[in-house]
Coordinates of C-alpha atoms and ligand atoms in Angstrom, one line a residue:
X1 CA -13.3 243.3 33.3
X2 CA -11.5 240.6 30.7
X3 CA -10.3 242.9 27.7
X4 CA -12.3 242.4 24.4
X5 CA -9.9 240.9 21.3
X6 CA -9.5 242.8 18.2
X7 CA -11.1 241.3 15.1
X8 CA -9.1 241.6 12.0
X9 CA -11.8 241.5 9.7
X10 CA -13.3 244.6 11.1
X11 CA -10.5 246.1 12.3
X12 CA -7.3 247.9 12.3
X13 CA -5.1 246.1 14.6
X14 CA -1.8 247.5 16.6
X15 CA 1.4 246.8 14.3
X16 CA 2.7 245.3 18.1
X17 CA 2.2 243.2 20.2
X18 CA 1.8 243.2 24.2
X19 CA 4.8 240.4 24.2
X20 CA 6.7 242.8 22.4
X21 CA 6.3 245.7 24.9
X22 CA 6.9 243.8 27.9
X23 CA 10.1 242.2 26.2
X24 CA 11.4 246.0 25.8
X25 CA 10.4 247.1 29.1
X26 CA 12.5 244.0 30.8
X27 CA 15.5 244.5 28.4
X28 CA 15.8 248.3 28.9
X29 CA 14.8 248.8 32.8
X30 CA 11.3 250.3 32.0
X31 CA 8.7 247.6 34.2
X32 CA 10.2 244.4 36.0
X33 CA 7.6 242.3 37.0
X34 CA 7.6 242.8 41.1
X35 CA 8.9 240.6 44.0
X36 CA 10.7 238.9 41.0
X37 CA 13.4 236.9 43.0
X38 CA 10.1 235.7 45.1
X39 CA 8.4 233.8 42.0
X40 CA 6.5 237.2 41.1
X41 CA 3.0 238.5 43.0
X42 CA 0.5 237.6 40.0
X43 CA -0.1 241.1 38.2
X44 CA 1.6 243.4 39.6
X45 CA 4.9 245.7 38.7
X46 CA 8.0 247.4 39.3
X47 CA 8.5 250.6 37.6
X48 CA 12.5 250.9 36.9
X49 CA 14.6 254.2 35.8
X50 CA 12.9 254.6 32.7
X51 CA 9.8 253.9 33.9
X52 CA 9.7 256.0 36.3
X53 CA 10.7 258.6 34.3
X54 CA 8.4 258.2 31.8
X55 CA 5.5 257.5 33.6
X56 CA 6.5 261.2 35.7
X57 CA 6.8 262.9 31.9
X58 CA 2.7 261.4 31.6
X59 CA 2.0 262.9 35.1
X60 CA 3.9 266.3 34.3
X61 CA 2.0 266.9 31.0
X62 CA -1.2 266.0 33.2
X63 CA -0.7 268.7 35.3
X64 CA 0.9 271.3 33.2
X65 CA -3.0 270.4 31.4
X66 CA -4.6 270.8 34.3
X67 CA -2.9 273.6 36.1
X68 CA -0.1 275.9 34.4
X69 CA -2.2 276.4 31.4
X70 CA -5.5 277.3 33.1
X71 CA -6.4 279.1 36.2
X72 CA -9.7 277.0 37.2
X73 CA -8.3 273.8 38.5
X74 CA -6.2 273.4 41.9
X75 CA -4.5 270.5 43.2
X76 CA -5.0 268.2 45.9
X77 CA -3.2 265.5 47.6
X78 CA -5.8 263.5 49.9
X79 CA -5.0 260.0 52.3
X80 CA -5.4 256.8 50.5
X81 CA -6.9 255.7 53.9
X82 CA -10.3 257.2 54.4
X83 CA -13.0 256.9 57.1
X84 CA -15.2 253.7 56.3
X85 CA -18.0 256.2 55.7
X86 CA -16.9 257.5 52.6
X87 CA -17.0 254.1 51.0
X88 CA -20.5 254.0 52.6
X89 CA -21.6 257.0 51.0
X90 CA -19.9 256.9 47.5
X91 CA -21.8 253.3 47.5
X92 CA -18.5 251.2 46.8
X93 CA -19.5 249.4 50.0
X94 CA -22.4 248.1 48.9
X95 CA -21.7 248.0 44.9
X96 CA -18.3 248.2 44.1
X97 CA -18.4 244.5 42.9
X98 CA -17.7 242.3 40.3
X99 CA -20.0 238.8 39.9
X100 CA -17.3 236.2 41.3
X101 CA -17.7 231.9 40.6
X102 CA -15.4 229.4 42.0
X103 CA -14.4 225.9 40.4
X104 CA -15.1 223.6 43.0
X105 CA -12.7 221.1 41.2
X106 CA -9.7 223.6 40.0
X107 CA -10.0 225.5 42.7
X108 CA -9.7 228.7 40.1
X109 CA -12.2 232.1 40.3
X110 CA -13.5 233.5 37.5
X111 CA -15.8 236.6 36.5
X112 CA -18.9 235.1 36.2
X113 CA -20.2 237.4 33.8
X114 CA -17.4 237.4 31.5
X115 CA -16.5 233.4 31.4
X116 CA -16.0 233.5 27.7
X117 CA -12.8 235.4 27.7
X118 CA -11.4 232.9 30.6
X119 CA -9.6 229.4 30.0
X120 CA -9.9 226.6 32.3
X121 CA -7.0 225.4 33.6
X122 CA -7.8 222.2 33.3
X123 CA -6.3 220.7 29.6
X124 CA -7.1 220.5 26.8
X125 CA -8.5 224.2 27.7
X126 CA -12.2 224.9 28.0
X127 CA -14.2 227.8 28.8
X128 CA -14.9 227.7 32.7
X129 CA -17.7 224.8 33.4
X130 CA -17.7 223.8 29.8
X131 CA -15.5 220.5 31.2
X132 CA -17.0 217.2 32.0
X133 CA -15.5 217.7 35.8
X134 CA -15.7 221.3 36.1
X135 CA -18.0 222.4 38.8
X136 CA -19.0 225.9 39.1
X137 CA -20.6 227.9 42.0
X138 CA -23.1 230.4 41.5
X139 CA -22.5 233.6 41.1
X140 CA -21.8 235.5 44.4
X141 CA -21.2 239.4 44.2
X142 CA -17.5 239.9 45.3
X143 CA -16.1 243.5 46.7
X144 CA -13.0 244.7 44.7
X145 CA -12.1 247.1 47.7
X146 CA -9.5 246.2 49.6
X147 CA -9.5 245.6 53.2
X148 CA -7.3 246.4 56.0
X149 CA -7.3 247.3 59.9
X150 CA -6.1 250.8 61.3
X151 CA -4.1 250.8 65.0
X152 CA -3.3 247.9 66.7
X153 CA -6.9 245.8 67.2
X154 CA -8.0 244.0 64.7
X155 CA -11.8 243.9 64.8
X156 CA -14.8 245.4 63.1
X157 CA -14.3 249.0 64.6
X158 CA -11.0 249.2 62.8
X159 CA -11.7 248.3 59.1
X160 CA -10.6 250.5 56.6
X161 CA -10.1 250.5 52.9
X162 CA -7.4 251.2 50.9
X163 CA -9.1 253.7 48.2
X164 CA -10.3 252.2 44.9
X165 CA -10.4 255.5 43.1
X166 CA -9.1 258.7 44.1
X167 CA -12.2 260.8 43.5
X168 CA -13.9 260.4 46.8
X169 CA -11.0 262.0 48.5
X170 CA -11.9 265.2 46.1
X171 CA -15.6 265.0 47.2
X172 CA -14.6 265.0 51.0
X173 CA -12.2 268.0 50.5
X174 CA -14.7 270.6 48.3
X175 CA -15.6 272.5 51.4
X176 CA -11.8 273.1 52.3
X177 CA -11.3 274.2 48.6
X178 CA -14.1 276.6 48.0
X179 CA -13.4 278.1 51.5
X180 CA -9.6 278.5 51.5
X181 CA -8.8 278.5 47.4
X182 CA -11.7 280.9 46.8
X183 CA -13.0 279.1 44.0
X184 CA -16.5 279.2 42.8
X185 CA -18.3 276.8 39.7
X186 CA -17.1 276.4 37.4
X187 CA -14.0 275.1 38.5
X188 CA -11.8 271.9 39.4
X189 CA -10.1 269.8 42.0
X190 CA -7.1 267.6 40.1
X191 CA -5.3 264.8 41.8
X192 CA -3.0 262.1 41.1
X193 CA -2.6 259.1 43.3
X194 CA -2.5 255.4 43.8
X195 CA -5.5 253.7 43.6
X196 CA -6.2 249.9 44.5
X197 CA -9.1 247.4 43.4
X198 CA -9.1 244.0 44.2
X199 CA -9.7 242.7 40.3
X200 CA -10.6 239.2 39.9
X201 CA -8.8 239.2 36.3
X202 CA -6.3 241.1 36.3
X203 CA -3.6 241.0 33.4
X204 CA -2.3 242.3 30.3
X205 CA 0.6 243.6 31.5
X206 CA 0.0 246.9 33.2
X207 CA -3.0 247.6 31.5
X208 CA -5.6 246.0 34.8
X209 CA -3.6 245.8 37.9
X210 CA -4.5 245.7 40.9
X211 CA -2.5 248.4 42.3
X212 CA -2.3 251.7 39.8
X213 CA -1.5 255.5 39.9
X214 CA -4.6 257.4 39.0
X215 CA -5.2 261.1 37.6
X216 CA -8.8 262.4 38.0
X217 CA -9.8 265.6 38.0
X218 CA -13.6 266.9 39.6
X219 CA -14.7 269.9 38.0
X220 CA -17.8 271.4 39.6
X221 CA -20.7 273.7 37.5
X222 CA -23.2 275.4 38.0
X223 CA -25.9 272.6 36.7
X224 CA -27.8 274.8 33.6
X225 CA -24.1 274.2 32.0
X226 CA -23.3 270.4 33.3
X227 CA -23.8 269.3 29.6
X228 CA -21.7 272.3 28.1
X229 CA -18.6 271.4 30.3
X230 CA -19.4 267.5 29.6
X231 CA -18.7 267.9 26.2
X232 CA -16.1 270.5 26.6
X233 CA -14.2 268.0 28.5
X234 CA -14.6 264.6 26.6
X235 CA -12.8 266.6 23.8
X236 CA -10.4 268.3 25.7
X237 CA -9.3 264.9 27.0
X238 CA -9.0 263.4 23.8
X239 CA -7.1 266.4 22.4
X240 CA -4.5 265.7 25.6
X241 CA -3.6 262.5 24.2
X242 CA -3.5 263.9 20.4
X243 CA -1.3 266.5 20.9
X244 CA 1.1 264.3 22.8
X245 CA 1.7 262.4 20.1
X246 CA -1.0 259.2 19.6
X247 CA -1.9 259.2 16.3
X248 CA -5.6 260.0 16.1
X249 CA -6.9 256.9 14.1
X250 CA -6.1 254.8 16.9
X251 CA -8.1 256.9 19.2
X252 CA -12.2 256.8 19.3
X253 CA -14.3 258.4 21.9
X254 CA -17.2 255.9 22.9
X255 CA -20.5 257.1 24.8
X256 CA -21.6 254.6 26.6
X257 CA -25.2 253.3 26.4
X258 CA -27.8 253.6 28.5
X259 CA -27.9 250.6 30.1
X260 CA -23.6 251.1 30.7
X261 CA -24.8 254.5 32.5
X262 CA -24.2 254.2 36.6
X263 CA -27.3 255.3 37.9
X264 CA -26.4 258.5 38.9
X265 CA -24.7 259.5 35.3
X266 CA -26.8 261.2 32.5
X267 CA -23.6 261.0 30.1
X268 CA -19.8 259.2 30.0
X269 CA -17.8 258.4 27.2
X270 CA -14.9 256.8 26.7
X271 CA -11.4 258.0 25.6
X272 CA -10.4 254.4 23.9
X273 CA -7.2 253.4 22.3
X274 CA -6.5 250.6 20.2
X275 CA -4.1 248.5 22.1
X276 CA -2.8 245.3 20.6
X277 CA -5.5 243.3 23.1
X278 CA -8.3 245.7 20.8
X279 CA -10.2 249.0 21.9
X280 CA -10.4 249.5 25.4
X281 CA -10.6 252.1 27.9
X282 CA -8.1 254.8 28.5
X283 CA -10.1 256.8 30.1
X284 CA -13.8 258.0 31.4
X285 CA -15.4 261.5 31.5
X286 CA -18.9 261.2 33.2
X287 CA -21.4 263.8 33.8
X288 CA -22.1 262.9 37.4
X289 CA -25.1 265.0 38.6
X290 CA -25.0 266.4 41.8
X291 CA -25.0 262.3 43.4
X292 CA -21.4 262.8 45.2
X293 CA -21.9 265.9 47.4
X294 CA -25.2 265.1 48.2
X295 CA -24.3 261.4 49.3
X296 CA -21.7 263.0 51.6
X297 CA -23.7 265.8 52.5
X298 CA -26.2 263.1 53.8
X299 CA -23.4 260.7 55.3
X300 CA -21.6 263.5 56.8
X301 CA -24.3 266.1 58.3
X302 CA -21.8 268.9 56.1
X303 CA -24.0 271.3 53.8
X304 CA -22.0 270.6 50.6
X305 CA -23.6 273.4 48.7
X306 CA -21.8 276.8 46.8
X307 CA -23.4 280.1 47.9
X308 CA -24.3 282.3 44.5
X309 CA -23.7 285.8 45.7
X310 CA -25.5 287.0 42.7
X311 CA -28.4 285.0 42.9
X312 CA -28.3 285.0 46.5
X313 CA -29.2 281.1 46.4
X314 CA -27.1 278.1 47.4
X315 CA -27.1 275.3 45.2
X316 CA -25.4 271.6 45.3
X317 CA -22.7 272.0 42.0
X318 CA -22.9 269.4 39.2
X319 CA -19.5 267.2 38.6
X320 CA -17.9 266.5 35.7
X321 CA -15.2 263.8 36.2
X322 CA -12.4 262.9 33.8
X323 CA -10.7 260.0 35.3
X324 CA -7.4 258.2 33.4
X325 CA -5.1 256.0 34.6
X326 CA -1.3 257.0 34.5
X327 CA -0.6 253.6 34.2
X328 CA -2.5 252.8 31.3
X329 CA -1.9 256.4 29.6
X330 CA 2.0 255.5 29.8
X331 CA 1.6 252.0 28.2
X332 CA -0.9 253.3 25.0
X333 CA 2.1 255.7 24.5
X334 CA 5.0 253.2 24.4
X335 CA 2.5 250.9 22.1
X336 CA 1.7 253.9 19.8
X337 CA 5.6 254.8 19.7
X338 CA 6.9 251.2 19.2
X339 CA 7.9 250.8 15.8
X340 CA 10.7 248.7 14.0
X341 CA 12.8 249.2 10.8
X342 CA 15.5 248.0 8.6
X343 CA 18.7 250.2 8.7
X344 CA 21.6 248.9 6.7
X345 CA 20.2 245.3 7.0
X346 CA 20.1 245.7 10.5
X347 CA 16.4 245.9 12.2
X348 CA 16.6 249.0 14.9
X349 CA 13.8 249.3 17.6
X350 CA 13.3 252.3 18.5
X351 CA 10.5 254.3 20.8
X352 CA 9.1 257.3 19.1
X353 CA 7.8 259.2 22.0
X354 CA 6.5 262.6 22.0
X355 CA 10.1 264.4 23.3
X356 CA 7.9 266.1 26.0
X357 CA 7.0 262.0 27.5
X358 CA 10.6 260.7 26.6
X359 CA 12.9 259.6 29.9
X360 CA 15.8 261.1 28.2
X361 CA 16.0 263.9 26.0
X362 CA 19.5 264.2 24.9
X363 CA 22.2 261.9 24.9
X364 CA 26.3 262.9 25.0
X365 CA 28.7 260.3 23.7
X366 CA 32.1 260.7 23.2
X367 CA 32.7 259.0 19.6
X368 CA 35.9 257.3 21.6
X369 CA 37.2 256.9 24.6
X370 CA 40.5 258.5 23.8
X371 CA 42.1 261.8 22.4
X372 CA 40.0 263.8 25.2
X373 CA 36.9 263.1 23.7
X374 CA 35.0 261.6 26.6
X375 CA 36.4 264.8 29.0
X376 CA 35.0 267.1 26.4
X377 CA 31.9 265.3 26.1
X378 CA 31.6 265.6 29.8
X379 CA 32.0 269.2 29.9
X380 CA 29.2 269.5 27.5
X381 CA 26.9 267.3 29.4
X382 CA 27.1 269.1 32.5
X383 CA 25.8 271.9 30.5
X384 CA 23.3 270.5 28.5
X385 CA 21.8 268.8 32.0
X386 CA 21.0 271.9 33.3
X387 CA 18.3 272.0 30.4
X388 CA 17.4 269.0 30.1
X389 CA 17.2 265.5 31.3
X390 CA 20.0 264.2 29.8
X391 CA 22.2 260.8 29.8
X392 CA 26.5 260.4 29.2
X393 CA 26.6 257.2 27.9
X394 CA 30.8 256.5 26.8
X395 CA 30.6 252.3 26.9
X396 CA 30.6 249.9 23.8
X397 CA 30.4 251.1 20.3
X398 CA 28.4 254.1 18.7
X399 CA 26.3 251.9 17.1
X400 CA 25.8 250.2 20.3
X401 CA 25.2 253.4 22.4
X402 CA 22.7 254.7 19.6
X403 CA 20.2 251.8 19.5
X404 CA 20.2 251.6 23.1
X405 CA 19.1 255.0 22.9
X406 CA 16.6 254.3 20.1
X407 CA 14.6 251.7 22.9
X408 CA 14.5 254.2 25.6
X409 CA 13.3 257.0 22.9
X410 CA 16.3 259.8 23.3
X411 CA 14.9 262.2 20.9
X412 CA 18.5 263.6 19.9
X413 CA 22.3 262.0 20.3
X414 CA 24.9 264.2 20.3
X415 CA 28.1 262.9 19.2
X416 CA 31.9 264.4 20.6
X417 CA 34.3 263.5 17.4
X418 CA 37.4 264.6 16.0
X419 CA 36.1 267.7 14.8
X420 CA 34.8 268.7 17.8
X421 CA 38.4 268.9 19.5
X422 CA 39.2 271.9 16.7
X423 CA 36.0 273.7 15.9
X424 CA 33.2 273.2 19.2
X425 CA 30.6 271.6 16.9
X426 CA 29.1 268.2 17.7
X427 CA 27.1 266.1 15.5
X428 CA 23.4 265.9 16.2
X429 CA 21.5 262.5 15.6
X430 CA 17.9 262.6 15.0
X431 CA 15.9 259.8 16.5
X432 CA 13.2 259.7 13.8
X433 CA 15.2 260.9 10.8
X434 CA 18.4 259.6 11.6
X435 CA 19.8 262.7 9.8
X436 CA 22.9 264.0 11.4
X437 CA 23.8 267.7 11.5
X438 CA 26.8 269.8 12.2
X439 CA 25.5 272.2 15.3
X440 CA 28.1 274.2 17.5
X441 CA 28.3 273.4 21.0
X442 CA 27.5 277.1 22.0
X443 CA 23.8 277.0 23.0
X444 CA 23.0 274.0 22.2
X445 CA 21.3 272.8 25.8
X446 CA 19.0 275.8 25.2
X447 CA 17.8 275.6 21.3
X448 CA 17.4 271.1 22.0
X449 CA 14.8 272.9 25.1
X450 CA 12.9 275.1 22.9
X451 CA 12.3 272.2 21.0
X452 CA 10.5 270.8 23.4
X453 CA 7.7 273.2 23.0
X454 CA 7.2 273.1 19.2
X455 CA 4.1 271.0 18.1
X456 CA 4.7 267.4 17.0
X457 CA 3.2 264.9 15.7
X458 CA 4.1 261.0 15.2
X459 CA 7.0 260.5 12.7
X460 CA 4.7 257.2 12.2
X461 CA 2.3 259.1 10.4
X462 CA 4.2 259.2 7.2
Ligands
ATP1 P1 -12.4 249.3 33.4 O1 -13.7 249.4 32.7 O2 -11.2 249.2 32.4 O3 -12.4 248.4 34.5 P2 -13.2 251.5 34.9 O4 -14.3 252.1 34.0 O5 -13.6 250.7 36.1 O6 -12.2 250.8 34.0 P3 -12.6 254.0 36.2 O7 -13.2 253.6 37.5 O8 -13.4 254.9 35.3 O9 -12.2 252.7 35.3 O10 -11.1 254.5 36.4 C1 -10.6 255.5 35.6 C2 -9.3 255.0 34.9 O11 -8.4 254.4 35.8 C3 -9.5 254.0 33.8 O12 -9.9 254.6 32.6 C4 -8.1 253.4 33.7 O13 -7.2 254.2 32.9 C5 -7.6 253.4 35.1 N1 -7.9 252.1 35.7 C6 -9.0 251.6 36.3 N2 -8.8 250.3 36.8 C7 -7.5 250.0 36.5 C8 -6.7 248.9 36.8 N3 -7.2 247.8 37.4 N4 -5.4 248.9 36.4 C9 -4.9 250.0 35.7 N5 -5.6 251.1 35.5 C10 -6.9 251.1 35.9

């Protein structure tokens, strides 16, 4: 789906842009754009140190949502390659598709249904078909699923898919959860995991790729509560990215209207942020009825039912589903902690991330690399690493070392000087204050950890 833009008249727009984002993430080793030295593969990504590391702190916080601070949810892992029938049954085969028209004379494919937010390559730039020579096909209804063979022979019989969501490996599995986790309604089956979808406009950086990690979580009721858990879980969801830091103006939650509703849905809304291509989707809770484990109790010949003890009835559970993309989640956080200011005539960049989602949480420099400094500063590094993910950083100048640190987001730099060679203090540099304290050494790994678990909101707030 093309993003929508943001209209300034109407609306508050994001204070950066998408070209700034992807300019940090180059300089600082957070997203390279993949098979680089190739020319690139159109849309898709490399996740570097930080990235991976920051993108790991979003799917941590996930689960420590999801599992360590409740006891209803368990975790699965299922195979990206399913049997065919799966697709059958969840209906992707037959409707997972996206209106697709060809330009006979640029040779370019376009959404159909959303040719206003496409350019023609031909110049001066049109809309698609608006050209004197442009000649567009109809409309043709074009599978986003990916294809591929499993074994050797390459024929019918073999076709599978590469998985375009992750949820149909949850549906598959609820027998094998209810039986060996002992769970009963309400409760949940969360998963993380690369997804793939075959999207005709992909684009905006990593916001609509066609390869992206997934985190969706099925969460199965008894149905006279489905609409109690629906709401319980569009807020909870929004609460997730609130208390990790996006400031809450640039949040909404969007119910979608009737006419958006898949057939089998009787309620989703939309987490949305406001990303500098406007509002758009973060991520989806839907009230899915009891369509999934009937469809694969039909397709499967499996009775996909709970057994009520009390009641002494079996029923088919209702599904509530919210399903986020880690990819996305990671980028609205860089975006919402992007910010710039003037410091001693000098503009700093710097990330103000949640500490819980930043790569690195403390960094040790050695003011100078003489006088024992960078040994001592080692020493305490080793320490401090056992708490926390930390980073020795000894090459170029402070000032250097400390932006470079700003752009990755280091919530705290701790500086080995002088003084610390006679008394064991260090000083402490705060990312969002830039105030600098005198703190002894002694302990200091474990009071920067406790920090982690105080509440905190963006510095951006004012
Ligand atoms: P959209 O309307 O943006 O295409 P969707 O409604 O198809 O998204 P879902 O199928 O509900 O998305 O998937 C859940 C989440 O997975 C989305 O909210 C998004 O965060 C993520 N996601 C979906 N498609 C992509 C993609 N192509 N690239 C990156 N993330 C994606």
């Amino acid at each position: 789906m093309a993003e929508p833009t943001a209209d300034p008249a109407t609306e508050p727009a994001s204070e950066v842009t998408l070209d700034e984002i992807v300019a940090l993430c180059k300089r600082r080793g957070f997203i390279f754009p993949s098979s680089e030295i190739y020319g690139g593969l159109g849309s898709t990504y490399d996740y570097g140190h930080y990235g991976v590391l920051l993108k790991n702190n979003v799917k941590g916080e996930w689960w420590r949502s999801m599992l360590m601070e409740r006891d209803d949810v368990v975790a699965l892992d299922s195979a990206i390659l399913q049997h065919p029938r799966v697709w059958e049954a969840s209906g992707h085969l037959a409707g997972f598709t996206d209106p697709l028209a060809d330009c006979r004379t640029c040779k370019q494919r376009f959404r159909a249904d959303k040719l206003e937010d496409a350019r023609c390559p031909q110049k001066p730039s049109k809309l698609p078909g608006e050209g004197p020579d442009c000649d567009l096909t109809d409309p043709r209804e074009f599978n986003l699923m990916f294809e591929t063979n499993v074994g050797p022979v390459k024929d019918t019989a073999s076709t599978a898919y590469l998985r375009p969501e992750t949820a149909q490996g949850i549906f598959i599995n609820f027998k094998n959860v209810t039986q060996f986790a002992r769970k009963k309604p309400p409760f949940g089956i969360a998963q993380i995991g690369k997804s793939f979808r075959n999207e005709i406009t992909p684009g905006n950086f990593v916001f609509r790729t066609r390869e992206f990690e997934q985190m969706e979580m099925e969460f199965f009721v008894p149905p006279a509560v489905a609409q109690t858990w629906f709401e319980y879980w569009t807020q909870e969801r929004f609460d997730w990215y609130v208390r990790l830091g996006i400031r809450p103006g640039l949040l909404r939650l969007r119910p979608h209207d009737a006419d958006e509703l898949s057939h089998y849905s009787s309620g989703t809304s939309d987490v949305e942020y406001l990303f500098p291509i406007g509002w758009s989707e973060l991520e989806g809770i839907a009230n899915r009825g009891d369509f999934d484990l009937r469809q694969h109790a039909e397709f499967s010949g499996e009775k996909l039912e709970y057994f009520d003890q009390e009641k002494g009835e079996a029923y088919v559970p209702h599904v509530i589903e919210p399903a986020a993309g880690a990819d996305r989640a990671a980028l609205a956080f860089m975006v919402d902690a992007y910010d710039t200011e003037e410091v001693e005539g000098r503009t700093r960049t710097v990330l103000r991330l949640h500490p819980r989602l930043a790569p690195v949480k403390v960094a040790v420099l050695p003011l100078v690399s003489k006088e024992g400094m960078p040994e001592k500063a080692r020493v305490l590094f080793e320490d401090v690493r056992r708490r926390l993910p930390a980073e020795f950083d000894e090459g170029g100048s402070i000032g250097k070392r400390y932006r470079r640190q700003d752009e990755i987001g280091t919530p705290w730099g701790v500086t080995v000087d002088g003084q610390t060679l006679e008394d064991d203090t260090v000083t402490l540099r705060d990312r969002d204050t830039l105030e600098q304290s005198r703190e002894p050494i002694e302990g200091l790994g474990e009071r920067l950890a406790a920090r982690l678990d105080e509440p905190w909101a963006s510095p951006k707030l004012g």
